[in-house]
Structures are given as C-alpha cells and as structure tokens.
Short mmCIF file of C-alpha atoms in Angstrom, two decimals:
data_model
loop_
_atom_site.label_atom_id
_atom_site.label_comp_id
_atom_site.label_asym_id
_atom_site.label_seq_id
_atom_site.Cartn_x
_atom_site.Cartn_y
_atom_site.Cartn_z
CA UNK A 255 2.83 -18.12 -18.47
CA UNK A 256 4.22 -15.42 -16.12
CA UNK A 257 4.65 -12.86 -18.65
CA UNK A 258 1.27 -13.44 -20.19
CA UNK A 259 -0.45 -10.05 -20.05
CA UNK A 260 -4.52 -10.10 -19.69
CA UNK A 261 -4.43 -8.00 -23.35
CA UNK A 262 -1.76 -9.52 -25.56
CA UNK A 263 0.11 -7.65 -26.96
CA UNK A 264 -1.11 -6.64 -30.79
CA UNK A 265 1.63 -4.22 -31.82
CA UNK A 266 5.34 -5.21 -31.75
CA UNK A 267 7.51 -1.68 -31.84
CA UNK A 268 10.73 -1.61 -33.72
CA UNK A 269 14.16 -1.56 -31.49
CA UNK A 270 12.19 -2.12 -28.42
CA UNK A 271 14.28 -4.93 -26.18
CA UNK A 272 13.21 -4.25 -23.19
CA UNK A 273 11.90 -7.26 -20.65
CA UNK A 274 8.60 -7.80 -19.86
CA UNK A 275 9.54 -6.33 -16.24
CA UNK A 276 10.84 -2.99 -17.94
CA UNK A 277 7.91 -2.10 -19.93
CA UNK A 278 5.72 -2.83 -16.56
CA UNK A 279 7.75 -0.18 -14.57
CA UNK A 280 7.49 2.46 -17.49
CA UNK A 281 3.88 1.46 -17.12
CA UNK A 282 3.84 2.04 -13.45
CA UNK A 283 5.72 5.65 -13.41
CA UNK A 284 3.53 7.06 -16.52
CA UNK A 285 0.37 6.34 -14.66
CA UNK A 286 -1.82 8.76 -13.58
CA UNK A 287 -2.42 6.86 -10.15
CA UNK A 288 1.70 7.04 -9.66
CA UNK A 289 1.72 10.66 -10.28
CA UNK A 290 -1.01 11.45 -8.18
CA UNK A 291 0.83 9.83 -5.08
CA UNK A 292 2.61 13.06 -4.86
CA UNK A 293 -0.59 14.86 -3.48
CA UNK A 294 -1.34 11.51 -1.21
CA UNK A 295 -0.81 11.64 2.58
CA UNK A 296 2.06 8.76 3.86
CA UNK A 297 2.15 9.75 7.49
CA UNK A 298 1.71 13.48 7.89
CA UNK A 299 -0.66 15.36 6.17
CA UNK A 300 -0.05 16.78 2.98
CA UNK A 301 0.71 20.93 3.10
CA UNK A 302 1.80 21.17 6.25
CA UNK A 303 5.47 20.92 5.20
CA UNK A 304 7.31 20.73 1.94
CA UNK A 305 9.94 18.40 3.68
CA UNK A 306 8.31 15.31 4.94
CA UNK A 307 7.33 12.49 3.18
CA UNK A 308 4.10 12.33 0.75
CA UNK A 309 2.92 8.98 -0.93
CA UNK A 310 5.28 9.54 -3.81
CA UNK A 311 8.05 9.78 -1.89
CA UNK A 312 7.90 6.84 0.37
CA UNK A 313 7.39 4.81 -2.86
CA UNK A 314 10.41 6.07 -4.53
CA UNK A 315 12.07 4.85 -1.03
CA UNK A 316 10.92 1.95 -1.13
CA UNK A 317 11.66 0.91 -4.73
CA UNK A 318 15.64 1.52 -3.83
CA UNK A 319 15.46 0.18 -0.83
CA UNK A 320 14.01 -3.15 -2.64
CA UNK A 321 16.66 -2.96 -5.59
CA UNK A 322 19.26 -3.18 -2.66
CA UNK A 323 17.15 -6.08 -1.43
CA UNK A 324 17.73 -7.94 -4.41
CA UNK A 325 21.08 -7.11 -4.53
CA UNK A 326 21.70 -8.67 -1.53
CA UNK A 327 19.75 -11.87 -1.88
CA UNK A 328 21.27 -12.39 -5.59
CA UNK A 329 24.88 -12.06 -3.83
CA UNK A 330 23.86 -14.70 -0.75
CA UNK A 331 21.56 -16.46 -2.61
CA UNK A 332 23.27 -16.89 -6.95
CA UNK A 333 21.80 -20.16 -7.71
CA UNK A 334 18.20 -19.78 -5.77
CA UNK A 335 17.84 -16.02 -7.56
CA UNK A 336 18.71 -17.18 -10.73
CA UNK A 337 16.24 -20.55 -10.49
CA UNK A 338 13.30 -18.28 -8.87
CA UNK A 339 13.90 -15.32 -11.84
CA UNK A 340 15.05 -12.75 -9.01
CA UNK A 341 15.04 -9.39 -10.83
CA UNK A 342 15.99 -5.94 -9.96
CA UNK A 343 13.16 -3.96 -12.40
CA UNK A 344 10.25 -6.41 -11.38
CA UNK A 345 11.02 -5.62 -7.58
CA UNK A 346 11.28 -1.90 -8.12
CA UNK A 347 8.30 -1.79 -9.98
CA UNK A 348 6.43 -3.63 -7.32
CA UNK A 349 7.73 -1.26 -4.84
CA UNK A 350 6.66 1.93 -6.90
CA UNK A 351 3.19 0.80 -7.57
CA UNK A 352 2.69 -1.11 -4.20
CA UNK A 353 0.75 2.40 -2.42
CA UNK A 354 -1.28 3.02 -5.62
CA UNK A 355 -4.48 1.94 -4.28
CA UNK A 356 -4.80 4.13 -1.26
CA UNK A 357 -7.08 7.12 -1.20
CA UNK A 358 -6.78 10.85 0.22
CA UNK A 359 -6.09 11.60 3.52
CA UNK A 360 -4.14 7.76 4.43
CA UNK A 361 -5.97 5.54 6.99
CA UNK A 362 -9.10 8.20 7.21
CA UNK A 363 -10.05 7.76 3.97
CA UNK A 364 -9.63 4.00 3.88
CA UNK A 365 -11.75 3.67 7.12
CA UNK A 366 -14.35 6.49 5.12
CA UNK A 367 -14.34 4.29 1.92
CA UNK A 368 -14.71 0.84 3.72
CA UNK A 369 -17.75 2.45 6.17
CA UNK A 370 -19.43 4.05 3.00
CA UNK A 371 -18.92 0.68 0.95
CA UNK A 372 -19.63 -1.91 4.26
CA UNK A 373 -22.86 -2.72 2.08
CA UNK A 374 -21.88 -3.27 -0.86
CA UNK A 375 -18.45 -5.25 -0.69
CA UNK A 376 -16.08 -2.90 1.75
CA UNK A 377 -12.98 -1.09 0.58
CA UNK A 378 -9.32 -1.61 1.37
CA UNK A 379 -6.22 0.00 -0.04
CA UNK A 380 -4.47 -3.18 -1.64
CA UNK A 381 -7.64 -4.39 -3.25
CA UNK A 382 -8.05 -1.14 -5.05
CA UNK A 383 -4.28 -1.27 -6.35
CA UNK A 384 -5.19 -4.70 -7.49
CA UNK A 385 -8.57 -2.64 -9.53
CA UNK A 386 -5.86 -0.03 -10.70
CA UNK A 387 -3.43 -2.27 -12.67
CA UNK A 388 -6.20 -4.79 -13.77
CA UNK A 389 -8.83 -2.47 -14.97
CA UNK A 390 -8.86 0.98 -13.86
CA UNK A 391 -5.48 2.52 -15.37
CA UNK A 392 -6.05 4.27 -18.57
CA UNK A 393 -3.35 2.67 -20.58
CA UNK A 394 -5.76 0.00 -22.23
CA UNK A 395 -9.57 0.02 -22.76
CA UNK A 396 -10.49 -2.53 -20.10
CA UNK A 397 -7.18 -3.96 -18.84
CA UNK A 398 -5.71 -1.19 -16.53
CA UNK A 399 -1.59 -0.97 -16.54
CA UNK A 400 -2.19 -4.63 -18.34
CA UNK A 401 0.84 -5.83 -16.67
CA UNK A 402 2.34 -9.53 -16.97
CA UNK A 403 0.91 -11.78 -14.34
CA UNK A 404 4.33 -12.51 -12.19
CA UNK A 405 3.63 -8.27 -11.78
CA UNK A 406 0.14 -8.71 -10.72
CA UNK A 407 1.02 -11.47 -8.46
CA UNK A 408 3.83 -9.44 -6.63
CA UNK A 409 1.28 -7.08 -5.42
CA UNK A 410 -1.30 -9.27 -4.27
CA UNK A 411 -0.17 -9.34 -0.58
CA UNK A 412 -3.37 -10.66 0.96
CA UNK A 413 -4.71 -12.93 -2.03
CA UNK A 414 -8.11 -13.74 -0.79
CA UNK A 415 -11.72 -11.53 -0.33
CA UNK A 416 -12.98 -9.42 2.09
CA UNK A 417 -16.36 -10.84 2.31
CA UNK A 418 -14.72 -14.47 3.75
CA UNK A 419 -11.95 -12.67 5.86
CA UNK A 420 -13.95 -9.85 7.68
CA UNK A 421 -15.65 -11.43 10.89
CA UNK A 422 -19.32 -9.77 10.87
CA UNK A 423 -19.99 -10.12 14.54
CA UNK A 424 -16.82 -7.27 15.03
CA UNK A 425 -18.88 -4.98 12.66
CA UNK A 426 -21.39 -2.71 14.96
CA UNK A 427 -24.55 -1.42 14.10
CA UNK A 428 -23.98 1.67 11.87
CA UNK A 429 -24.69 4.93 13.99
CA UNK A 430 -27.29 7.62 13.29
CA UNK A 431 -24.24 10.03 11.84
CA UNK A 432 -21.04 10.01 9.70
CA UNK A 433 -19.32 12.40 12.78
CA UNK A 434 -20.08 9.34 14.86
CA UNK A 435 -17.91 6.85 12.67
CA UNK A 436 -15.36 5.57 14.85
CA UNK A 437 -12.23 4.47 12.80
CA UNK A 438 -11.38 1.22 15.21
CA UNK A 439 -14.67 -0.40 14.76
CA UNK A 440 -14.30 0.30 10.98
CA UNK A 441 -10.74 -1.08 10.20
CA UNK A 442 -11.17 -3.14 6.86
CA UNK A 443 -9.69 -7.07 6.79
CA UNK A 444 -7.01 -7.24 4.18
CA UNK A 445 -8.20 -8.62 0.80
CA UNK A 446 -9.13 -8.20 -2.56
CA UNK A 447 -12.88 -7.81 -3.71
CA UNK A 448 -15.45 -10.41 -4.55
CA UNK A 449 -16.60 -8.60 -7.94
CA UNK A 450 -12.42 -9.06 -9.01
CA UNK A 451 -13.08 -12.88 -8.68
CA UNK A 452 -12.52 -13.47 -12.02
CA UNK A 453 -9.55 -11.56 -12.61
CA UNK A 454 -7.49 -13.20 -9.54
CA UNK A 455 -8.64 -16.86 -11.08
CA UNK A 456 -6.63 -15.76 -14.61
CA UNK A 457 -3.90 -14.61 -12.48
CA UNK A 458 -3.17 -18.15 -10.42
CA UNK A 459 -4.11 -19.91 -14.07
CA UNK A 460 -0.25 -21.23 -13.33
CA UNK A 461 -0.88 -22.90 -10.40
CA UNK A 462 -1.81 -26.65 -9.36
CA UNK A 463 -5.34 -26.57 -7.41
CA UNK A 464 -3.53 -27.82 -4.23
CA UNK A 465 -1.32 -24.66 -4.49
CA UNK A 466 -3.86 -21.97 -4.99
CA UNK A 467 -6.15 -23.30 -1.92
CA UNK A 468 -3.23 -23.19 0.02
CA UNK A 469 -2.19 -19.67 -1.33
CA UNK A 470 -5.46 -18.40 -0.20
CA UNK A 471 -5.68 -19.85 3.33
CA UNK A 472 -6.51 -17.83 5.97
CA UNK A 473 -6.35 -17.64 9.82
CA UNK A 474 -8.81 -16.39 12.09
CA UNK A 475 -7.63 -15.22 15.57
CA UNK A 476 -10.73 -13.59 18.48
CA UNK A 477 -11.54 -10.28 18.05
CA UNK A 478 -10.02 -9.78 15.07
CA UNK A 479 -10.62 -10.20 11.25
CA UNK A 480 -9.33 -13.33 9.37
CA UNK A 481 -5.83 -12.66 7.88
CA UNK A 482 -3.97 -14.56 4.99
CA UNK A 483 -1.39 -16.82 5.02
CA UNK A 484 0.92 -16.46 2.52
CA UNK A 485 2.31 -13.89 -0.09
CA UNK A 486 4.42 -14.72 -3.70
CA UNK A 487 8.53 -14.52 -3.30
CA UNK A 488 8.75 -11.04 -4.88
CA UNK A 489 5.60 -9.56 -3.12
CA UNK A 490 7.89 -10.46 -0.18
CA UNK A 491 10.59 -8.59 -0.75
CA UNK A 492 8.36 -5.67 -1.63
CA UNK A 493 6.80 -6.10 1.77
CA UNK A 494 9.77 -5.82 3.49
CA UNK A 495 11.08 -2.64 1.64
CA UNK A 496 8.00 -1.10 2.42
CA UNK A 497 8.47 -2.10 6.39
CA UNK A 498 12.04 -0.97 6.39
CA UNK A 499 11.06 2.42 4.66
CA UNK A 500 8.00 3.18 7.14
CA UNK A 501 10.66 2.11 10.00
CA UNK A 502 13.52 3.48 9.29
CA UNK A 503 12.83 6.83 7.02
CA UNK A 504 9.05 7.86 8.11
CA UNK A 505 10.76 7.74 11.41
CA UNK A 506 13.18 10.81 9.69
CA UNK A 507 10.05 13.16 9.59
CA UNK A 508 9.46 13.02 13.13
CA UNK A 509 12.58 13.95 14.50
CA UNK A 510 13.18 16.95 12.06
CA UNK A 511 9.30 17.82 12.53
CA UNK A 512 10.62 18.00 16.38
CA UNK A 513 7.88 15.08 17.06
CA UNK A 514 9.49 13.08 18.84
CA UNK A 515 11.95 13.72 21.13
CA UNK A 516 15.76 11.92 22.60
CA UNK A 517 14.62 10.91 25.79
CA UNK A 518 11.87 9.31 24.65
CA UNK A 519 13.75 7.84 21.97
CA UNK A 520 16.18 6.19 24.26
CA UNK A 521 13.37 5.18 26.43
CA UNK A 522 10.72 3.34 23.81
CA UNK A 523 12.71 2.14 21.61
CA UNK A 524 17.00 2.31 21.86
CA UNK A 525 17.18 0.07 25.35
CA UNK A 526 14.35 -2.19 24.24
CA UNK A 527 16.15 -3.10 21.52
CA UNK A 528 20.22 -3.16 23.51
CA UNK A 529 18.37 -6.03 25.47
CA UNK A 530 17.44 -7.73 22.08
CA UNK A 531 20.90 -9.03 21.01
CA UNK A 532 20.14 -8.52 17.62
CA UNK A 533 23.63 -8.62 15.94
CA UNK A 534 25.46 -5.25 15.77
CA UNK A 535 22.13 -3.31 15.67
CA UNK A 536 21.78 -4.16 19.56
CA UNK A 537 26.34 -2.66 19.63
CA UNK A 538 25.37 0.28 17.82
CA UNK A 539 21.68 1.97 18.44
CA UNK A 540 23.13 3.87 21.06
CA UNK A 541 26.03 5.49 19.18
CA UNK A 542 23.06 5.70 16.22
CA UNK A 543 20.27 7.53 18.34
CA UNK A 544 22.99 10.11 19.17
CA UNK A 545 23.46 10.88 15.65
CA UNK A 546 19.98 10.71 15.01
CA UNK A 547 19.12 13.63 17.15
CA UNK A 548 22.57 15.59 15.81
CA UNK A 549 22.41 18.88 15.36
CA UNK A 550 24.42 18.09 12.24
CA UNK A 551 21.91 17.01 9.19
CA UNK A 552 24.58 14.76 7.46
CA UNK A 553 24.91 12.73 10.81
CA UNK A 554 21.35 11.94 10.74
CA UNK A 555 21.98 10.93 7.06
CA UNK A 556 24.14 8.67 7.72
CA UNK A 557 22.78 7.45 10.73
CA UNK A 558 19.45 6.30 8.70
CA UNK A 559 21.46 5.24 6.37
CA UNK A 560 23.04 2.76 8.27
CA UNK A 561 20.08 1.55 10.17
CA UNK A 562 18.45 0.44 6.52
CA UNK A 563 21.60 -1.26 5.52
CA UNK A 564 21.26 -3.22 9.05
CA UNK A 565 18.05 -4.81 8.00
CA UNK A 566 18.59 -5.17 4.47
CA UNK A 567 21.81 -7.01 5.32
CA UNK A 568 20.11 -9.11 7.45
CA UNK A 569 17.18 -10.30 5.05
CA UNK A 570 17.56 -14.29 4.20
CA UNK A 571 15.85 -16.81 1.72
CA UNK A 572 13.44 -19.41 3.61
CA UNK A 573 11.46 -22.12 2.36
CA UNK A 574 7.79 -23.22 3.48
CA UNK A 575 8.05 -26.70 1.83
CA UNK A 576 4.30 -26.35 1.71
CA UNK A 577 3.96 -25.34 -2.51
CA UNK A 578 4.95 -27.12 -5.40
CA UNK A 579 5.64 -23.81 -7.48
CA UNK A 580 9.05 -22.19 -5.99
CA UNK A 581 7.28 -19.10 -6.33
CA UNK A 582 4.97 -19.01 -3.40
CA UNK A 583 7.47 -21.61 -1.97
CA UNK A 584 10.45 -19.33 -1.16
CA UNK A 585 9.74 -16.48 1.11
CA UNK A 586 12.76 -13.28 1.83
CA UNK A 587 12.39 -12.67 5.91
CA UNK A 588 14.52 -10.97 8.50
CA UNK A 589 16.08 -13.35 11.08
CA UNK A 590 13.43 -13.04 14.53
CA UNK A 591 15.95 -10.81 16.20
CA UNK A 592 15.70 -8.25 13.18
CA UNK A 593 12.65 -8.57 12.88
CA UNK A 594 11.58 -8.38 16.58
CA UNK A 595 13.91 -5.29 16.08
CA UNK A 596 12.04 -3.66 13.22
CA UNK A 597 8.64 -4.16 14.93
CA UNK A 598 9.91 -1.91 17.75
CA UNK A 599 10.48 0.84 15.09
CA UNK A 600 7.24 0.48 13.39
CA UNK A 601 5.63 0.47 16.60
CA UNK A 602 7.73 3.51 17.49
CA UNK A 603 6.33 5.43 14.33
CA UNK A 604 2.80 4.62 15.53
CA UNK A 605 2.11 5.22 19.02
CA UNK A 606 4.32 8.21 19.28
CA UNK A 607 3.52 10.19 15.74
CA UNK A 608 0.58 8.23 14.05
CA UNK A 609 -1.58 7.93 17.12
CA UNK A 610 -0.74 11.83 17.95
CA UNK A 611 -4.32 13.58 18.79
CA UNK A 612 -2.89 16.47 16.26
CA UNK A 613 -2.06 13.79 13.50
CA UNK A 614 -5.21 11.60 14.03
CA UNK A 615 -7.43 14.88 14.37
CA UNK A 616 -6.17 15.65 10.39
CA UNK A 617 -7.28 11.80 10.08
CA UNK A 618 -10.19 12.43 10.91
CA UNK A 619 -11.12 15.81 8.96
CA UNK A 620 -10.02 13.96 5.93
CA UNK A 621 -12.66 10.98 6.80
CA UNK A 622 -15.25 12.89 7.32
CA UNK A 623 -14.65 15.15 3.86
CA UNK A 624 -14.50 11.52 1.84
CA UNK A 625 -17.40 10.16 3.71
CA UNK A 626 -19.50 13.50 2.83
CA UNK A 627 -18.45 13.06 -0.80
CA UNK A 628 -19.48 9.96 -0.96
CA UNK A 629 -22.91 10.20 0.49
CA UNK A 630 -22.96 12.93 -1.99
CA UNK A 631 -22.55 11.25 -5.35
CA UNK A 632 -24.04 8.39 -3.89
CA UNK A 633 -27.69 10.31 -3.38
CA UNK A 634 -27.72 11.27 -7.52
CA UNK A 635 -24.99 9.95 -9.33
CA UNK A 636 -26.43 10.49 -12.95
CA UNK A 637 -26.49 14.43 -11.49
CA UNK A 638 -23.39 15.00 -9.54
CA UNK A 639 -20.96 12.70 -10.97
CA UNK A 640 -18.54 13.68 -13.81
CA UNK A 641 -19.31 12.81 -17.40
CA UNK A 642 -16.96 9.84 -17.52
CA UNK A 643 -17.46 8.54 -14.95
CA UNK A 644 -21.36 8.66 -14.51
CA UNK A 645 -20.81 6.58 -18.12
CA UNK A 646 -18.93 3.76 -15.74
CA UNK A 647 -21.46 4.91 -12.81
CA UNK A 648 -24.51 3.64 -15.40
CA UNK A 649 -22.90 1.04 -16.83
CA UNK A 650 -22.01 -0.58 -13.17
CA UNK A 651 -25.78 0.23 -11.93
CA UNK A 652 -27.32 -2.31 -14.55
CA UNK A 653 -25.32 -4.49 -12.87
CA UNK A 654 -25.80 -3.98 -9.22
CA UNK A 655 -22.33 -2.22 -8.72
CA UNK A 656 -22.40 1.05 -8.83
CA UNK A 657 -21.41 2.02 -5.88
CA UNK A 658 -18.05 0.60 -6.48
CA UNK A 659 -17.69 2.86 -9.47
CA UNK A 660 -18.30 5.88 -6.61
CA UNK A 661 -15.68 4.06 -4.69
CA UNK A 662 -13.26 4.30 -7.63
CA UNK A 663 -14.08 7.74 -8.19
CA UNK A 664 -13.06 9.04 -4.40
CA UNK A 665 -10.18 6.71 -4.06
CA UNK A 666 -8.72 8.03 -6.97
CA UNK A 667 -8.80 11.85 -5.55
CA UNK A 668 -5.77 13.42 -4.17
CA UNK A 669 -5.90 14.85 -0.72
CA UNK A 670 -6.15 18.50 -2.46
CA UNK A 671 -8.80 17.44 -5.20
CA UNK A 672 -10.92 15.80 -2.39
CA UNK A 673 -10.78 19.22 -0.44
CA UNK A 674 -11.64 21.50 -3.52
CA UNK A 675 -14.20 18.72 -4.24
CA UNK A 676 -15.23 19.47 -0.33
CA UNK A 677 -15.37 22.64 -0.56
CA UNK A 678 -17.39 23.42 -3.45
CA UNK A 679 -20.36 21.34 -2.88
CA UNK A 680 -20.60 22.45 1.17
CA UNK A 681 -18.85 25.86 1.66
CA UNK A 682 -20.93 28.36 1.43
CA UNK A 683 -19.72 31.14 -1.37
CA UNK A 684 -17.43 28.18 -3.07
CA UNK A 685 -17.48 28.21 -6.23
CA UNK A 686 -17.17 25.02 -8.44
CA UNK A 687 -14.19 26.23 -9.87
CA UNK A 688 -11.82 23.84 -12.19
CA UNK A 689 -12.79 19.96 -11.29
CA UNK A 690 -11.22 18.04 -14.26
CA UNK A 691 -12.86 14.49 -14.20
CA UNK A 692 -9.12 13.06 -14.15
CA UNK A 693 -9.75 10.15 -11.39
CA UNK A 694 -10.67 6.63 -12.22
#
C-alpha cells in the first residue's frame, strides 16, 4: 500500500525500471515549485549576493547531506534498514521537495500569508508543500506531483491541523493596519489544513486506528501553540538533514558575508559547546573555528565539511515502542550531547544573523509586499486575478474557499515575481509589464 499513488497509474512506458522512489524524485526536480526555489529567500534575501544560499540551494544541501544519512544508518543499522525499506532516492527526494511549500521573502511571507488567511484556516509552509504534491503541481489534473504515499508521508512532519493546534487566546485582536502586523504575535502552529482532511485520511489508509490517533497527538505547553508528537522514520531523517544544513552550511554565509565575527564565535557558541563533552566535536571546535574564520577558502571547506560529518556520524536508530507499524515506530536522532550541540548552532544562526535588524528589516518589506497583494486580489478576484487561476478562484468561491486559492496564488510567487507583482499595481509609473500566470 505504500507505493499506491492517489492517480494510478494508466500508462505503463516501455524500458522504464525505475522504483517507485525514482520516478517521485524526477517528479520533484521537474516541478515548477522546485525550480522556483531558486528565486526563494533561505536566510538572506535574495539579490543581495550571488554567493549565499537561496531556497534551491539549501535543498540541494540537504538532499546529500540525507543520502549520507542513509548511508550511515544502512552501514550501523543492515538488518533494521533493510526491514524498514531504508532507501537512498526516497530520502533525497524528501529532502529536495521538503522547502517547496514556503512562499517569497522566508518567515515574512509565512507570517503575511497566515495573518491574511487567520480567517479562513491560517497558512503555514509545510501544509502548503503537503497542497503542492497532493493537488497543486501541474503534473496531473487534480493529483499534484501524485507521488506514492510512503513519499507523502515523509513530508508530513507535523501530521495534524492548524485549527486544533493553534491556541486562540495567543491570537490578538487584529490591528487597524497591515504596517502594524507584528510577526511574533502572528507565528503560525505547525500543521496541515482542515480543507486537506480528506487527503491525509487516504494517506494513513495503512494504519491501525490506534496508530493514527497516536500519530496525530499533540502537546500543548503555556504560551505557546500545540505541537505534534511524532513524525514517520524517513521524514526523520529528512528533518535532521535539514537541521544539520541550516546549522552547519547557512552558518557558511555569515562568515563570508563578514556577519558574524571570531570573537563572537568563540564566545556564543565554541566554549559553550568545549563544556558539552560531546565526543570529539567538544576536542576539536576550537582547532575548527580557527579554520572557519581562515583566510584560506579551502580551510573553511573543510572545516564545514567536517563539522557535518560530526553529526551525521553521530545519528542513531531509536525505537518509541509506542506503534505497531515500524514505520512511525523507528525514529533516526542524534545522541543528547549532539544534539544539545547542534541546537547551539541553530541558535547561533538565529540570534546573531536571522534576528539582525538589517535581515529582519528585508523580512519585513517582503511581509508587507505579500500582505498588500493579498488584500489586493482578495478585494476583486474575478478582476485582478490571472485567467487560471480566477477559474480555481471561482470554482473554490462556490464552495466557501476561495481565499485559499489567493493563498495558493501568493505562496507560489518567487521573491522577484512578488516584487514586479508589487510594483505594478502600487508604484506609480509601473507598468504591468510581463506577469505570466505561472504560480499555482
């Protein structure tokens, strides 16, 4: 049942042998939402450099630094990889298609798209990749990507809806402008949406009822919305190649972007993690920050190169003994002193180039350009909306869901498309120019 594909398949090509898992990653790098990860923002904006890291790229990093993940756990692990169907191609297509969902300008335009849609069923970035590869995708009529379920479920990381894990008494009264959105009181929970029901009941179809109830648990903690439980074996593995590439090579950009600097280096996050004991990472982050700041690009290379094969080395098999199906069962996790150890480095990557006023500032512009465009098409869609997608825009309305459609439609942008878009409709001597009705 974990190669059953929402659309089966009705025409059988001639010399094709590829695995289920191989036609799903040709799927994934054909797509239009794949390519248009190369105009996304990651961490720094988009334009400002040609070196650092867009969307695209972080994706491509984290697809090899998942295949190495499997390597790893196939060579510790033969006999548990080969019962639980460990494969290489399924975890770097998870990886690749893992950011797919995200719109323009990163964490601004989430917090835009979740304000504009806190109404009429919120927005969050892995919910729409979930739309994407079930519906959205142009590669069948109505079935997205049309991928096999195990695919589907390896990118479900928070398998539950927003509606029952966002907390209403954290959501403030809206205020009286969009310049007046503040992106803290707007964070989204983490969760798919209410009007996929359907689609996530076909995809746990496999699993016993005690299983999916379990799957779906969640955990509420104060002042904070709820937060699932549990994640698939393989959307584990692409969790942790994402963690390790946000870490470890994000961290890459701000050095050679002259971000951050040694001292502060040494300070936040190289003697923290000497007092961790974490094995040989704790010997050698000294010696490793040196090269870091070299002078000498190749030592920085190597340096980063070394610090990924520290966690990947690390990563073990664990069990929860709470699910019948070995597939939500077994879990891939760092050992707590790696992982108290990779927190540091995430945390590192936030506070001292994420939370920058001159990064969050660009965070900002970008919200408030996808919350104009929204409020835009949303005041006469059957006027302003391209001719596709006003067809989708009508059909949804009859419905009650239009505004998702709109959603879609602005997720789908690219940071440039969303400024063009920007641009025409409220700069003054802008002409429409070329606006090819290309997102979903």
């Amino acid at each position: 049942m974990w190669f059953e594909r929402l659309q089966p398949r009705t025409q059988a090509r001639d010399g094709d042998h590829r695995t289920p898992y191989q036609r799903d990653k040709a799927r994934v790098l054909h797509s239009e939402a794949f390519r248009r990860l190369q105009a996304k923002t990651q961490v720094l904006g988009v334009g400002l450099s040609d070196f650092y890291r867009t969307r695209l790229t972080h994706s491509l990093e984290a697809a090899q630094i998942g295949t190495g993940i499997a390597a790893q756990l196939s060579a510790k692990y033969p006999l548990f990889s080969q019962d639980l169907g460990l494969d290489p191609t399924l975890i770097e297509t998870l990886c690749l298609a893992h950011d797919i969902g995200h719109p323009p300008f990163g964490h601004g335009g989430e917090i835009a798209l979740n304000f504009m849609m806190r109404e009429h069923g919120g927005f969050e970035g892995n919910g729409q990749t979930f739309r994407i590869i079930t519906q959205l995708e142009p590669y069948t009529a109505s079935h997205g990507m049309n991928l096999c379920r195990r695919s589907i479920l390896g990118l479900v990381k928070y398998p539950n809806f927003l509606d029952s894990l966002t907390d209403p008494c954290l959501l403030p009264r809206a205020p009286d402008t969009l310049r007046q959105v503040k992106a803290a009181q707007w964070q989204p929970a983490k969760g798919l949406f209410r009007c996929d029901q359907e689609l996530l009941e076909w995809l746990l179809l496999p699993l016993n009822e005690a299983d999916k109830t379990t799957f779906m648990a969640f955990n509420r903690q104060p002042g904070k919305h709820a937060k699932t439980s549990f994640k698939s074996f393989d959307c584990s593995i692409m969790e942790l190649a994402d963690d390790v590439a946000y870490g470890i090579h994000d961290l890459e950009d701000a050095i050679v972007m002259g971000m951050v600097n040694q001292t502060e280096f040494m300070e936040a996050l190289v003697y923290p993690i000497k007092s961790l004991g974490t094995p040989w990472l704790s010997d050698n982050i000294e010696f490793l920050a040196k090269r870091l700041f070299s002078d000498h690009q190749y030592e920085r290379k190597n340096a980063i190169g070394a610090l990924v094969n520290a966690f990947i080395t690390a990563i073990v098999i664990k069990q929860h003994q709470r699910f019948e199906h070995p597939l939500l069962d077994f879990q891939a996790t760092l050992p707590e002193l790696h992982f108290k150890a990779l927190e540091h480095f995430k945390a590192f990557v936030y506070q001292k180039v994420i939370r920058k006023p001159e990064v969050q500032q660009l965070e900002y512009k970008g919200q408030q350009m996808v919350m104009a465009l929204f409020e835009t098409f949303a005041s006469d869609p059957e006027r302003l909306l391209p001719h596709t997608t006003r067809k989708r825009w009508s059909a949804a309305e009859s419905h009650g869901s239009g505004m998702r459609i709109i959603a879609d439609y602005i997720s789908g942008m690219t940071d440039e498309f969303a400024s063009r878009q920007y641009a025409s409709l409220f700069t003054p001597r802008q002409g429409p120019g070329q606006s090819w009705d290309t997102t979903f």
